Each structure stands twice: as C-alpha cells, then as structure tokens.
mmCIF file of C-alpha atoms in Angstrom:
data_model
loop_
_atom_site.group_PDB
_atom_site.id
_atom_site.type_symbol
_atom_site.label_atom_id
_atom_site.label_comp_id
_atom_site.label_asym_id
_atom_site.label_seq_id
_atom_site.Cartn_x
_atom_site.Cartn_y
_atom_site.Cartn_z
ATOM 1 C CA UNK K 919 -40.570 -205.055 192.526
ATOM 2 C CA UNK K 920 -40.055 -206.391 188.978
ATOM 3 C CA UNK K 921 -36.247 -207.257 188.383
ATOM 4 C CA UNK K 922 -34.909 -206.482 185.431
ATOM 5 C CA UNK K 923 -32.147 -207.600 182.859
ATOM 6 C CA UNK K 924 -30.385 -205.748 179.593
ATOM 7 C CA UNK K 925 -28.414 -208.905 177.390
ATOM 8 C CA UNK K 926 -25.614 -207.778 175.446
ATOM 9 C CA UNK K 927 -24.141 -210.088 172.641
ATOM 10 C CA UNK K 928 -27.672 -211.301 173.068
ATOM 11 C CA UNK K 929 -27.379 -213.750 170.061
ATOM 12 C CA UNK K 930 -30.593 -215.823 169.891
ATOM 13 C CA UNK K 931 -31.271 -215.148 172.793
ATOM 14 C CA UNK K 932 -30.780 -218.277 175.018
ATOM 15 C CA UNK K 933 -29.693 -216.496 178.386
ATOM 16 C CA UNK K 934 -32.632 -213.654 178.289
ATOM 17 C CA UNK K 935 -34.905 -217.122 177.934
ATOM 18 C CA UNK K 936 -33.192 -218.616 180.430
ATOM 19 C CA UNK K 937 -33.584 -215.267 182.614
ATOM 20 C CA UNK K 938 -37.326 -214.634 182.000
ATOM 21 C CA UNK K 939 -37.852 -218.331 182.614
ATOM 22 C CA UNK K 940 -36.218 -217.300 185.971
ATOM 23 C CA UNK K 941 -38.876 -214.353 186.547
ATOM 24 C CA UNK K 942 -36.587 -211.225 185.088
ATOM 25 C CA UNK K 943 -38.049 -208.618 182.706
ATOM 26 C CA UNK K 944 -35.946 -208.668 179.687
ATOM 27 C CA UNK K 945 -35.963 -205.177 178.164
ATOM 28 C CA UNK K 946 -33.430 -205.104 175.620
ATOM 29 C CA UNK K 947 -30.651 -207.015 173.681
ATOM 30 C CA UNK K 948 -28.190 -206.230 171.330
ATOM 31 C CA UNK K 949 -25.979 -208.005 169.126
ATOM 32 C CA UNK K 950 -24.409 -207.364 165.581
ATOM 33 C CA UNK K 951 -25.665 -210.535 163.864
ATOM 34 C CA UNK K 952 -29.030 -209.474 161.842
ATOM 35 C CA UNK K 953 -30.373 -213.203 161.653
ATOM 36 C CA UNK K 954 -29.741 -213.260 165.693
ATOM 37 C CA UNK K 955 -31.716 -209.983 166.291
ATOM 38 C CA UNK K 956 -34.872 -211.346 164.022
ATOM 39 C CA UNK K 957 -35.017 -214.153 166.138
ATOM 40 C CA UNK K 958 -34.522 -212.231 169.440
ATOM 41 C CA UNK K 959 -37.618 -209.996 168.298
ATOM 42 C CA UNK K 960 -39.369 -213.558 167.810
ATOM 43 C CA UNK K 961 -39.091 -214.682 170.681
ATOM 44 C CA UNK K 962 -38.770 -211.523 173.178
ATOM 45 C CA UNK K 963 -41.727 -209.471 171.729
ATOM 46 C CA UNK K 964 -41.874 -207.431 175.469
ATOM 47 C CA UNK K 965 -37.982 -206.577 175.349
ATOM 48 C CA UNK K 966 -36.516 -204.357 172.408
ATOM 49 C CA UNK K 967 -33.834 -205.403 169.523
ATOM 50 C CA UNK K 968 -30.908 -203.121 169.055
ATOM 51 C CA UNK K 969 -28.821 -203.749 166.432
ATOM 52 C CA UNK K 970 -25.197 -203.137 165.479
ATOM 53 C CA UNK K 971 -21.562 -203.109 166.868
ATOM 54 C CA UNK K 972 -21.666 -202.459 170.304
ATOM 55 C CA UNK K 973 -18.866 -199.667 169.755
ATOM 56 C CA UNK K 974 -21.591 -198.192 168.549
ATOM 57 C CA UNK K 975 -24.431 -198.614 171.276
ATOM 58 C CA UNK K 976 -24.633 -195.587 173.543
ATOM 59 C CA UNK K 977 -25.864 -195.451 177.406
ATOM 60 C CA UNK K 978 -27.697 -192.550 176.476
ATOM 61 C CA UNK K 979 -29.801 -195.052 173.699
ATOM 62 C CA UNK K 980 -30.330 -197.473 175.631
ATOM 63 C CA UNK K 981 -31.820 -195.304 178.367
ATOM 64 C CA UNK K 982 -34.362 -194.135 175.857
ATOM 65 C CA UNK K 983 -35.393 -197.133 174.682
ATOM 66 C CA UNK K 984 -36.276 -198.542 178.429
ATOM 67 C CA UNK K 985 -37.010 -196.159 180.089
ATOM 68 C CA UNK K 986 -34.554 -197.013 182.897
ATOM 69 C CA UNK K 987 -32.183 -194.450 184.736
ATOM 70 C CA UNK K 988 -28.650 -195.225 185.389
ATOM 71 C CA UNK K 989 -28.614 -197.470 188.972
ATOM 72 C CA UNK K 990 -32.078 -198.901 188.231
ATOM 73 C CA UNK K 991 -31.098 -202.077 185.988
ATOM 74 C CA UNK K 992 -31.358 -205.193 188.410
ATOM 75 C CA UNK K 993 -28.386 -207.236 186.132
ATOM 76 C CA UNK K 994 -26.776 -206.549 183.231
ATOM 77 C CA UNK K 995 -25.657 -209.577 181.348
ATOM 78 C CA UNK K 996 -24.013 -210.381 178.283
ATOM 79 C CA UNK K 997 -20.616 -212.638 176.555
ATOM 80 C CA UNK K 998 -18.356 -210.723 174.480
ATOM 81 C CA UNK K 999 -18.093 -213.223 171.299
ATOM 82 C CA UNK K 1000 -15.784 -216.244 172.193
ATOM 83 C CA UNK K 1001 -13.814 -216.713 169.104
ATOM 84 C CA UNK K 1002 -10.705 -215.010 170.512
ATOM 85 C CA UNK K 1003 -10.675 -216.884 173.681
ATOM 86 C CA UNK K 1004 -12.219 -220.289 172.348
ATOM 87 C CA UNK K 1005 -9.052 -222.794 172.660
ATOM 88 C CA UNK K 1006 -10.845 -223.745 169.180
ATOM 89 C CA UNK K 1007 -8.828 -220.671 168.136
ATOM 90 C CA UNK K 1008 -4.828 -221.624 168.313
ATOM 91 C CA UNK K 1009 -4.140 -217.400 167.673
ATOM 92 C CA UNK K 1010 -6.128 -216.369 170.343
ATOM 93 C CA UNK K 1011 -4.843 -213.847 172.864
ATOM 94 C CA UNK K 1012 -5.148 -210.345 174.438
ATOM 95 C CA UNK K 1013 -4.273 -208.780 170.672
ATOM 96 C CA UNK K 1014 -7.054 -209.729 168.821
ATOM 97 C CA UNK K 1015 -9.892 -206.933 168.665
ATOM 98 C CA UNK K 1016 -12.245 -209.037 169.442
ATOM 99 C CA UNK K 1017 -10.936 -210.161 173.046
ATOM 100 C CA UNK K 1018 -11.168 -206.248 173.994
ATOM 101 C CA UNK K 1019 -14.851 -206.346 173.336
ATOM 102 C CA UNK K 1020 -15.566 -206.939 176.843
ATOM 103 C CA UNK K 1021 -14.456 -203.065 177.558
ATOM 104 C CA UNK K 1022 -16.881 -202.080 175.859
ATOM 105 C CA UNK K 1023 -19.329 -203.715 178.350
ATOM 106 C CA UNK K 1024 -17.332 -202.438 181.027
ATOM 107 C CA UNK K 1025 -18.413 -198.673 179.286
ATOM 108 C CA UNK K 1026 -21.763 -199.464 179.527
ATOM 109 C CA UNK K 1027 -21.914 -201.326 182.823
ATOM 110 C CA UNK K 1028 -20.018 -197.523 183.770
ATOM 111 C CA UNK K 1029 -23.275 -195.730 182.181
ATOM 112 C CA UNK K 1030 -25.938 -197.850 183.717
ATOM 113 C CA UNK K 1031 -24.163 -198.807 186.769
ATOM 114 C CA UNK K 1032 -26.626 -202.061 186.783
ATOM 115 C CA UNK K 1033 -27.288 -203.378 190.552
ATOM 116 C CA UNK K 1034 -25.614 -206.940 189.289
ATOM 117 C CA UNK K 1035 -23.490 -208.145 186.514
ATOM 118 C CA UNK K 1036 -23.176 -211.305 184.898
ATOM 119 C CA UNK K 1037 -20.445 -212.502 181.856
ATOM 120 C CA UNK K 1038 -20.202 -215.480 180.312
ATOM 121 C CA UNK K 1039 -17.737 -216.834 178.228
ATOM 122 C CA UNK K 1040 -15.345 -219.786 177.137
ATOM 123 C CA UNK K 1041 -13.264 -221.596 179.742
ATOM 124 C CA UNK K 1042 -10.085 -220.343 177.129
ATOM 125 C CA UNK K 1043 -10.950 -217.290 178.435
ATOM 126 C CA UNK K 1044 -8.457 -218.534 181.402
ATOM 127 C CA UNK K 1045 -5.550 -219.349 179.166
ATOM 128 C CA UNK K 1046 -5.031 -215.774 177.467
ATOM 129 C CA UNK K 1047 -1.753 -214.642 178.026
ATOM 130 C CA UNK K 1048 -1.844 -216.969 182.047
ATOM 131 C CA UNK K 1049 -5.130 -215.172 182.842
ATOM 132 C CA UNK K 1050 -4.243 -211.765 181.712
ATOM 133 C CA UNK K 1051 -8.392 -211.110 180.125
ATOM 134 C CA UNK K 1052 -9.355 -212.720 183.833
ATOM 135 C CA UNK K 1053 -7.418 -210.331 185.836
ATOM 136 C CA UNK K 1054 -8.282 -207.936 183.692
ATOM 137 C CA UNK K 1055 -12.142 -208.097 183.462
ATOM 138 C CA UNK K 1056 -12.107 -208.395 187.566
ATOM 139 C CA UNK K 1057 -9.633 -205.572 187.753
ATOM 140 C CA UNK K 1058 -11.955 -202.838 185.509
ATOM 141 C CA UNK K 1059 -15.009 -203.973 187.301
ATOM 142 C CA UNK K 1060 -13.452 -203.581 190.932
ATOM 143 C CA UNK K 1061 -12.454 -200.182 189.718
ATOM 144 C CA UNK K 1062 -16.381 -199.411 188.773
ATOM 145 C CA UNK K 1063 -17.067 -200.209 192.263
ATOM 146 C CA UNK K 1064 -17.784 -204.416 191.405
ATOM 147 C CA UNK K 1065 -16.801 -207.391 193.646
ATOM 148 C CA UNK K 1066 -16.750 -210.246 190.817
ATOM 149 C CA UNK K 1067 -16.434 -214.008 191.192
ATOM 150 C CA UNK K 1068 -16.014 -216.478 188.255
ATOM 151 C CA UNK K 1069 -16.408 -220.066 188.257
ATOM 152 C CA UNK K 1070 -16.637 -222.610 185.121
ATOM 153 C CA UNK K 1071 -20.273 -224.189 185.038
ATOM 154 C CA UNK K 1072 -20.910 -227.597 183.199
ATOM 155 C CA UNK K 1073 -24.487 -226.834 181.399
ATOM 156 C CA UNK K 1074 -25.179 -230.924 182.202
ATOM 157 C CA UNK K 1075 -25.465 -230.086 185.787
ATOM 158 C CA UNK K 1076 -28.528 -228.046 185.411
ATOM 159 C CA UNK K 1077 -30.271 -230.144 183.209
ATOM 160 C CA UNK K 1078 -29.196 -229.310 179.469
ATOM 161 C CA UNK K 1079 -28.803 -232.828 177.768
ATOM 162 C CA UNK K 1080 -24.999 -231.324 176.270
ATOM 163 C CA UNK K 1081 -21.323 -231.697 177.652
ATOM 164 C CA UNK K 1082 -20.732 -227.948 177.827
ATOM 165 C CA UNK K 1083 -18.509 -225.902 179.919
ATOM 166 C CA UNK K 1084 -18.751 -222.299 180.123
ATOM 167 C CA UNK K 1085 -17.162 -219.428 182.541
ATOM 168 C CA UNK K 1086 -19.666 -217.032 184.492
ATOM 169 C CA UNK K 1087 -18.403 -214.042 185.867
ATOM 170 C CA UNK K 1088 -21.082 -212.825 188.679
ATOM 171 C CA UNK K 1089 -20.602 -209.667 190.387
ATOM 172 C CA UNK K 1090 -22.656 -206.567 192.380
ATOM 173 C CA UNK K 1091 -22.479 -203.289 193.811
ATOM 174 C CA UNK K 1092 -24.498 -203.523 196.240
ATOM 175 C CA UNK K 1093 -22.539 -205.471 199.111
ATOM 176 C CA UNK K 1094 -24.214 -208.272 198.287
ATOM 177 C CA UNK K 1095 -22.964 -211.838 199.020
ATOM 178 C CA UNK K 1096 -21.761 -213.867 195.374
ATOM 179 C CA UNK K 1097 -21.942 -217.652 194.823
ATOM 180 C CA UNK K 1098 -22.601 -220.028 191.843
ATOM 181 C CA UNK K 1099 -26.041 -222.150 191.417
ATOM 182 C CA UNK K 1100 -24.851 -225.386 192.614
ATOM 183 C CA UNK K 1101 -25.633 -228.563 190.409
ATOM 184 C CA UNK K 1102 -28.798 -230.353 190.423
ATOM 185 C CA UNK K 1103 -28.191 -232.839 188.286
ATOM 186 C CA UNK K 1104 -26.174 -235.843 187.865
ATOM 187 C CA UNK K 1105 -25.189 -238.759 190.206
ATOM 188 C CA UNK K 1106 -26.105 -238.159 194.235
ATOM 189 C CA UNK K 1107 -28.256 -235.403 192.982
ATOM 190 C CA UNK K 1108 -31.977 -234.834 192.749
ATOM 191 C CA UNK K 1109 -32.433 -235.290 188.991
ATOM 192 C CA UNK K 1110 -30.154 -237.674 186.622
ATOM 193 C CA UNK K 1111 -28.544 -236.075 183.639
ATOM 194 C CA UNK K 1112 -31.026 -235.419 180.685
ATOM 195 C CA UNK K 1113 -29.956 -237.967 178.116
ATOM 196 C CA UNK K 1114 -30.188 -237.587 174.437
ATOM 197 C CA UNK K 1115 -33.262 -239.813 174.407
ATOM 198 C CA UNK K 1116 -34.991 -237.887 177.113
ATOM 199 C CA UNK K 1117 -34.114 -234.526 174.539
ATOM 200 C CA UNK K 1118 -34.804 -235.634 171.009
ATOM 201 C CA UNK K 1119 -36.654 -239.154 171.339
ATOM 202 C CA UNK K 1120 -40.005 -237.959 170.663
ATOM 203 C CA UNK K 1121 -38.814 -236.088 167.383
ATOM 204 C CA UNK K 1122 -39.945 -237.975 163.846
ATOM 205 C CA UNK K 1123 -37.278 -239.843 161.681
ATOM 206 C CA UNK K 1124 -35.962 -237.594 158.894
ATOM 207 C CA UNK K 1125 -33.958 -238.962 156.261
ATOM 208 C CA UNK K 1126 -30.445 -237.346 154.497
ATOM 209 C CA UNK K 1127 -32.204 -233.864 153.587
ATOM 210 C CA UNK K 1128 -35.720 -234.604 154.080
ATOM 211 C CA UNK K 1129 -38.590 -231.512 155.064
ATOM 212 C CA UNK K 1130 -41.585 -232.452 156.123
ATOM 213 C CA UNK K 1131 -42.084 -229.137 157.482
ATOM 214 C CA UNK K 1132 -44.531 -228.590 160.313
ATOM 215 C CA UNK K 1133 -44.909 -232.269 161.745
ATOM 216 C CA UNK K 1134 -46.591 -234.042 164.869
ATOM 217 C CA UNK K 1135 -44.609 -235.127 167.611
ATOM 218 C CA UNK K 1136 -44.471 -239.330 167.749
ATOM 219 C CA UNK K 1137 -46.587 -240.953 170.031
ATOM 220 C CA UNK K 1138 -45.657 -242.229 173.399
ATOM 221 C CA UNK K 1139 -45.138 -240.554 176.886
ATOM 222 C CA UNK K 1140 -42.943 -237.977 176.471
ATOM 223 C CA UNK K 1141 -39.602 -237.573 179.094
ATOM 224 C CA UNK K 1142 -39.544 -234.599 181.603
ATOM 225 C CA UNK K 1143 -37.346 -232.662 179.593
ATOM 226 C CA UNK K 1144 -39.566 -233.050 176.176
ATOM 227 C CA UNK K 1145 -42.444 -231.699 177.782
ATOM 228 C CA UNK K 1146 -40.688 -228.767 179.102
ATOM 229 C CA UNK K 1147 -39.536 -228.412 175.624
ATOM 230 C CA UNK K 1148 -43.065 -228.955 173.887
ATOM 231 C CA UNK K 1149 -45.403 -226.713 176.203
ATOM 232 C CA UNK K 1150 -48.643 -226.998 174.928
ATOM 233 C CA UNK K 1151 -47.793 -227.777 171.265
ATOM 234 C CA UNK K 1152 -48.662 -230.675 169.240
ATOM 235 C CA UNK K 1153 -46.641 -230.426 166.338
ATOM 236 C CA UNK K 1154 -42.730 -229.096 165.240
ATOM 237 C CA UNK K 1155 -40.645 -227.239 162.913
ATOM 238 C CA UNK K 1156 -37.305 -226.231 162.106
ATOM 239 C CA UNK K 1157 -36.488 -230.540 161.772
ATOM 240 C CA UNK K 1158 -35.151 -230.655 158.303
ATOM 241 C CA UNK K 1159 -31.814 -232.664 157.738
ATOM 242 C CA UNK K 1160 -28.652 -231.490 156.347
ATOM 243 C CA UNK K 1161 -28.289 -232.695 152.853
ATOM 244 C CA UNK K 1162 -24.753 -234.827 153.438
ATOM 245 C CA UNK K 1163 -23.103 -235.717 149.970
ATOM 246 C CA UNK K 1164 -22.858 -239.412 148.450
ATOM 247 C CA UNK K 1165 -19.033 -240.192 150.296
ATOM 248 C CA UNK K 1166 -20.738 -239.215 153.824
ATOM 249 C CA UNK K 1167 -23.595 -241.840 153.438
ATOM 250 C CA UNK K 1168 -21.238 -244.150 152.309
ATOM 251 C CA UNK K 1169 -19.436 -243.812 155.745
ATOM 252 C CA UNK K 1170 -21.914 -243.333 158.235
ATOM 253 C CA UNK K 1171 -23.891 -246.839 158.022
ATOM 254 C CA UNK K 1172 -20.238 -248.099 159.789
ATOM 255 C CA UNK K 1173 -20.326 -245.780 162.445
ATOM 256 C CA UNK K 1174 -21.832 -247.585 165.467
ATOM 257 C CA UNK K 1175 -23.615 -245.767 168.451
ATOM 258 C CA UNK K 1176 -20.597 -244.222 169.983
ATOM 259 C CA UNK K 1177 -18.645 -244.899 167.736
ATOM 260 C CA UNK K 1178 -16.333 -242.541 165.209
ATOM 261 C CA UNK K 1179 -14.397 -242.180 162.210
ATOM 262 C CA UNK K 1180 -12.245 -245.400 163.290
ATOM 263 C CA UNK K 1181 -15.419 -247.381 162.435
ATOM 264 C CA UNK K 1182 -14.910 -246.306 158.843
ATOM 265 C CA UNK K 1183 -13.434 -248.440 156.601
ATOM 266 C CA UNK K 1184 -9.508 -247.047 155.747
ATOM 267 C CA UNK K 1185 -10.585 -246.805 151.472
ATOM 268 C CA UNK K 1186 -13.605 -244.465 152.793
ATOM 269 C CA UNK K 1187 -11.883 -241.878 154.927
ATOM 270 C CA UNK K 1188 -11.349 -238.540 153.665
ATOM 271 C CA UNK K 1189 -7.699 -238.095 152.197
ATOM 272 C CA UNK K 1190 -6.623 -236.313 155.379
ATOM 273 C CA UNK K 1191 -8.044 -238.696 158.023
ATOM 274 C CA UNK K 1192 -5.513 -241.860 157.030
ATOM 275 C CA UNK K 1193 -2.853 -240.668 158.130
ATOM 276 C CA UNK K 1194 -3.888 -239.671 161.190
ATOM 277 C CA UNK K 1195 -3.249 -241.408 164.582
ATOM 278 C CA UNK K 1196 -6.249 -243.594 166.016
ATOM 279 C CA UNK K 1197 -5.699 -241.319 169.278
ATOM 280 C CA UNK K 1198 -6.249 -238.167 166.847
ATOM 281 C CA UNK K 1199 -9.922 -236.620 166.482
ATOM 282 C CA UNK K 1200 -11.737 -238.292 168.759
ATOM 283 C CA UNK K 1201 -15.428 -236.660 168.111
ATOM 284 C CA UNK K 1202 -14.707 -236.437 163.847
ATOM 285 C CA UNK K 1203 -18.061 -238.464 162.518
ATOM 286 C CA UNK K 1204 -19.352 -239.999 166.146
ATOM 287 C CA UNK K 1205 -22.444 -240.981 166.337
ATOM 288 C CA UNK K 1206 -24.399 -240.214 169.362
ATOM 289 C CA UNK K 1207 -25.715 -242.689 171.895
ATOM 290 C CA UNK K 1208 -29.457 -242.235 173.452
ATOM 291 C CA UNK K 1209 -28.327 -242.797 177.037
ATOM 292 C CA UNK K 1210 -25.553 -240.662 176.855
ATOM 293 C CA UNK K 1211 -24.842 -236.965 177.002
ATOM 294 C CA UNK K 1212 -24.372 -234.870 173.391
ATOM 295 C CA UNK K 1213 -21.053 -232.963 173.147
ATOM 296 C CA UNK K 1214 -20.396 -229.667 172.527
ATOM 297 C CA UNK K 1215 -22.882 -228.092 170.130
ATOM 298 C CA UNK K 1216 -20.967 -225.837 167.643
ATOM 299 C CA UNK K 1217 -22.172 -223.127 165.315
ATOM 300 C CA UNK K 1218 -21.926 -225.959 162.877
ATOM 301 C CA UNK K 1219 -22.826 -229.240 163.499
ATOM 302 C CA UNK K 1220 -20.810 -230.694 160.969
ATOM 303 C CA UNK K 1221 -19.787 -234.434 161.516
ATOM 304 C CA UNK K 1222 -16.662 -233.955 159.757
ATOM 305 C CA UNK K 1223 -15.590 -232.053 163.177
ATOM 306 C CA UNK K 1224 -17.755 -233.515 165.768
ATOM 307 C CA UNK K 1225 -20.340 -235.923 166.887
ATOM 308 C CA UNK K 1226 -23.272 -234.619 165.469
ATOM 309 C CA UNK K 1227 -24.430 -237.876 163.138
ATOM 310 C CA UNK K 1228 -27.843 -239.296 165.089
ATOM 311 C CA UNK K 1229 -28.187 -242.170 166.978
ATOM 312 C CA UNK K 1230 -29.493 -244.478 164.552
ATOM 313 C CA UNK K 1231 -30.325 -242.459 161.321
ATOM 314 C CA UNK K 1232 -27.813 -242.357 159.240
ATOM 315 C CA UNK K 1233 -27.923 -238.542 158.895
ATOM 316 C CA UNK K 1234 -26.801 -235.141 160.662
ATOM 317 C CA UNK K 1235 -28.709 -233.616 163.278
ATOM 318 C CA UNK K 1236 -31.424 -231.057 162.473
ATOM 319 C CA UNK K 1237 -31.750 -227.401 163.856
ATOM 320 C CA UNK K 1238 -34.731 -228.601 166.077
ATOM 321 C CA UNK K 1239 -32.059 -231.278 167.391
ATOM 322 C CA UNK K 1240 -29.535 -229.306 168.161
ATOM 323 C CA UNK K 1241 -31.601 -226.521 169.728
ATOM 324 C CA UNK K 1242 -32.931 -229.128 172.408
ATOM 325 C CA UNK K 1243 -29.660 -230.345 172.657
ATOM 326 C CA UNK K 1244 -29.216 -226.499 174.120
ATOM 327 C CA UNK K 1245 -32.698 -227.153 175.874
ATOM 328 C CA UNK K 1246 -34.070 -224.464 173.130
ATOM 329 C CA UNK K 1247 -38.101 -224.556 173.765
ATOM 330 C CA UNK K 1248 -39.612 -226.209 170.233
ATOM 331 C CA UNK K 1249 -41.389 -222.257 170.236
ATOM 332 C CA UNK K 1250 -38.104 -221.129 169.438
ATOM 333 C CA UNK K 1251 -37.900 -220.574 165.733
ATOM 334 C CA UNK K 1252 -34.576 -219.343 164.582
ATOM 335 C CA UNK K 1253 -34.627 -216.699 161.553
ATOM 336 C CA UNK K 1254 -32.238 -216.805 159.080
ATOM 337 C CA UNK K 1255 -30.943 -219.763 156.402
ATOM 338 C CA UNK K 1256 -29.975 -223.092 157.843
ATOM 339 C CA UNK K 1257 -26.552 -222.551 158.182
ATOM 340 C CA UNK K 1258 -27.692 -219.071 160.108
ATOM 341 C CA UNK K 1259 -29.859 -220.648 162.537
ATOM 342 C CA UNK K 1260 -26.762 -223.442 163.283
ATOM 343 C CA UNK K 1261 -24.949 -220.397 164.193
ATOM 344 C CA UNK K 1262 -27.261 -218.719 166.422
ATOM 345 C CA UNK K 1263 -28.005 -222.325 168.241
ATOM 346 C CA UNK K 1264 -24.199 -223.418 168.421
ATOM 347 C CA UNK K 1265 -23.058 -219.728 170.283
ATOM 348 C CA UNK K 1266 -26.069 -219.629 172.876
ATOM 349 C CA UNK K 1267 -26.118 -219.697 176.090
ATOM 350 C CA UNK K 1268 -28.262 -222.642 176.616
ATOM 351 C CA UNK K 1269 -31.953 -221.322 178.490
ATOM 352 C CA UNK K 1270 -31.907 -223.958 180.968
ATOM 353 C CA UNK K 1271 -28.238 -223.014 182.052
ATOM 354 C CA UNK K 1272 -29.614 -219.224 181.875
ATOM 355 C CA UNK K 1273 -32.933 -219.953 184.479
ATOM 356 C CA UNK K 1274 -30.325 -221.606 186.725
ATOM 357 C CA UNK K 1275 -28.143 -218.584 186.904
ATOM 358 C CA UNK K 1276 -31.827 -216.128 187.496
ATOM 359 C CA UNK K 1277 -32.848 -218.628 189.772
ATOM 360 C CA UNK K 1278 -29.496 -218.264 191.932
ATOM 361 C CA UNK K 1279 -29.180 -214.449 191.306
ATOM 362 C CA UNK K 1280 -32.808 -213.802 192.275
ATOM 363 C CA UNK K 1281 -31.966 -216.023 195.870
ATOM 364 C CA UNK K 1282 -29.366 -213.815 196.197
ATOM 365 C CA UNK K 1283 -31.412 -210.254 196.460
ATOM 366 C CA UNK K 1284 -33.897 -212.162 198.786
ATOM 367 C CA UNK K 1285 -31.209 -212.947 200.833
ATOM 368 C CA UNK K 1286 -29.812 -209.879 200.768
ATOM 369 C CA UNK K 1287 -33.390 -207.662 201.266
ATOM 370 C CA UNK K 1288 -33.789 -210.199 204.297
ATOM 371 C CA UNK K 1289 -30.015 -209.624 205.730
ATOM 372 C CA UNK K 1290 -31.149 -206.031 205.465
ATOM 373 C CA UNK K 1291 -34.453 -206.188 207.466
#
C-alpha cells in the first residue's frame, strides 16, 4: 500500500524531497510564496501546487485535487512560517498572526484526519510565552484525537553538512508507538559528519559576481555526499556569485578560514562594527573552513550577518552552495530572482533531514502492521 503525504508551508519543497526520497507519494503542497510554488511544480511534477494563504485552502479542495477521502492520508506534514517564533525575532510571541498559523493546520488536520502528523519548526518555538505555542499545539491535537511528541533534531546528525537545529512535532491516531530517528552521524556513529569539503568541493571557482552558467563539475573523485547530490549529471547551475561591493572585497582577503570580522583591520569595519565588543557577532563576515560544519543557512546568506564568505575565494556563497549546504540535489533548480531562490533555500527543511524523518515514520507503520498481526 502506497503511503502518502500532503506538505503544507511546502516552500521549496525540501521535506516532500526528503519524504519521497523516503518512499512517500507526495500529492500536494501549498504555500503562499509564488517563486516557492514554481519551484515545487519543478521539482514535484507527480504531486499538485496549491497556491495562496492557507486561510484560504479548504478540506473540501484539497480532497478534489487528490482524490483522497478524509482518514486516508498516511501523514500530513507541514511548518507554519518561523518568523514569529525564530529567537531571530526579539517581538516574537503568541500575539503575532503569524504564530496562530499553526491552527489553521490543526483545521485541516480536523478535515482530513491524516493517519500521522508531522510539524516542524524553530527551537524558539519553546520560548513563546514559557511554552505556551508548545502546550498549545499538543493540547488542540490531543483534542482531535492525536498523541504528539516533539523533540529538537540537529540536521548534522543525519548527514546535512549545516549546524541546524529544528523542532519536530510527530504524532498519530492510530495507537501507534512515537519516537525520533536517532542520529547516524557524527563521532561513535556509523558515518562522520559531512564536511563542507565533502558538500561543495567538487563545485568550480567563481569569482565576486561571476556566471558561467551551466558548468562541469571539477575533476577528481567526488565525496559520498557529492554524488548523492550529482546523480547522474555531469554539469551544474544555479552557481553564480553575489556581486559584493568594493568595501566587502577590501575586507574579506583578511578574513582567515574560520576566521571573522575581528580579522578585519579596525579602518575597514563598517561604522557600526567598531564599537562593538570582540565577544559581539561572532558569525558577522566568517569565513568557512572545509573540514568543518557550515552554520545556519538563512534566507539570506549575507556575510554582513553570518558566515557565508567561502573557504578560500574571496566571495559569498552561491545558490548551488547553499542549497548543498541544505543537501538540496544539484536537480533542484529554484525559480524566482536570486534573492528569491536564497529565500526558498534558507527556510527549507533540508531533504536529507526530511528522508530521515520518512525513513523513521515508515519503521514505525511496519512496526505497528507487525504488532497488529
């Protein structure tokens, strides 16, 4: 029996890859963000795109559209937008609209009364109002009938080259036991941590806003991970620099491997950056290192607030970079203008994190149909 999956706040689409990579039929996403939805038709040509608000997205639609009857989806998933809970945001809390969102996913998790349910969101989440959007998501799913557990996943654990951490609410109906894919990767574990070499190593140099376009990987035996990434193609897109202005590529040649804005010299820092504390902004203009992990890709990866500058060219990571940072397969081609496509890489829910969660949920029904028999 085919199990299938509905994404809401699809985005890109990084979990529904990461859940067909896992052996789910994705049928449908839907998100509000246009670029988002053009590359979610891209690259999910069997599942179908429906746009808008969710306040606007009826059970009754979506049941046309798949073909499903309420009680039939396998898991609904989907992550209310973060910015309310992101502890990037000093205002958020329970009064922002946006941190209600997640009732309306409760509405439709009411209408198609999916088997399983997954949420994912930012570990801020926990800090609204001392847990009061925690209680409260449990709470309205108990009352549909839903046992829920949540537990904060690091996306290095399962193999995404990225320092990310990210809470995933999973939760059935059916009676069914509920755990969290356990690691396998890092120290003690089966696989090491994919490095930054391992994820971008095989991509050509680029210089400060250079587009070459389509271009061949380099030579050499690729890593694990870059296979994984490449399938069967030979060449790759989307690798274009960020055009950084004259005062940037003053600074960066200082900037060491690891290193930050401290390794700029005091005459070069922006205005607002000398009087700050050497303890203050500790990613502003890092430079990455190849053996070590990336951190947090953002919808921008601007070096001015993070450590998005390359390991040894003295430029800002491409789209193509940051999507494998994400573990983003290179057939992944995000619609949209550059600054879009940053956006729909930096809020996804990175595939490889996504195939562990399938994986474990899928483990769960065949334990479950075998408890049963």
């Amino acid at each position: 029996m085919a199990h299938t999956a509905i994404d809401l706040f699809c985005g890109a689409g990084g979990l529904s890859a990461g859940l067909e990579m896992a052996g789910f039929t994705v049928l449908a996403g839907n998100d509000v963000f246009d670029a988002a939805g053009r590359t979610f038709e891209q690259t999910h040509p069997r599942a179908k795109f429906l746009p808008g608000p969710i306040q606007e997205l009826s059970v009754e639609h979506i049941i046309e559209v798949t073909g499903l009857r309420p009680g039939e989806l396998t898991v609904l998933a989907g992550g209310p937008p973060c910015q309310a809970y992101s502890v990037y945001n000093h205002q958020r809390g329970m009064h922002d609209a946006r941190a209600s969102l997640f009732r309306e996913y409760l509405r439709i998790v009411d209408g198609l009364r999916p088997e399983w349910i997954v949420m994912e969101n930012v570990t801020g989440i926990y800090s609204i109002a001392n847990g009061e959007a925690v209680r409260a998501i449990k709470s309205e799913l108990s009352a549909l009938g839903y046992t829920v557990e949540d537990a904060v996943l690091r996306a290095e654990d399962y193999g995404v080259p990225q320092e990310r951490r990210r809470v995933v609410f999973i939760g059935n109906r059916i009676g069914a036991a509920i755990s969290h894919p356990k690691p396998t990767h890092g120290p003690g574990l089966s696989e090491p941590f994919t490095t930054i070499r391992d994820a971008i190593g095989d991509l050509p140099p680029r210089g400060n806003g250079e587009d070459l376009g389509r271009v061949p990987y380099l030579s050499g035996e690729p890593s694990a991970f870059q296979r994984l990434m490449r399938g069967n193609a030979t060449t790759v897109e989307g690798h274009r620099a960020p055009t950084l202005g004259k005062v940037n590529m003053q600074r960066l040649p200082f900037i060491p491997p690891g290193g930050s804005w401290r390794d700029i010299p005091h005459d070069l820092l922006p205005e607002g950056m000398k009087r700050a504390k050497r303890s203050d902004h500790t990613k502003r203009y890092g430079r990455m290192t190849w053996d070590g992990l990336a951190c947090t890709v953002l919808t921008k990866c601007d070096i001015h607030w993070g450590a998005y500058i390359h390991p040894d060219q003295d430029r800002a990571i491409t789209v193509r970079e940051a999507a494998r940072l994400q573990a983003f397969p290179d057939w992944f081609e995000f619609a949209g203008s550059r600054t879009e496509q940053y956006v729909q890489v930096g809020n996804a829910v990175p595939p490889l994190l996504g195939k562990a969660i399938g994986d474990h949920l899928i483990r769960l029904i065949q334990e479950r149909i075998m408890v049963a028999a």
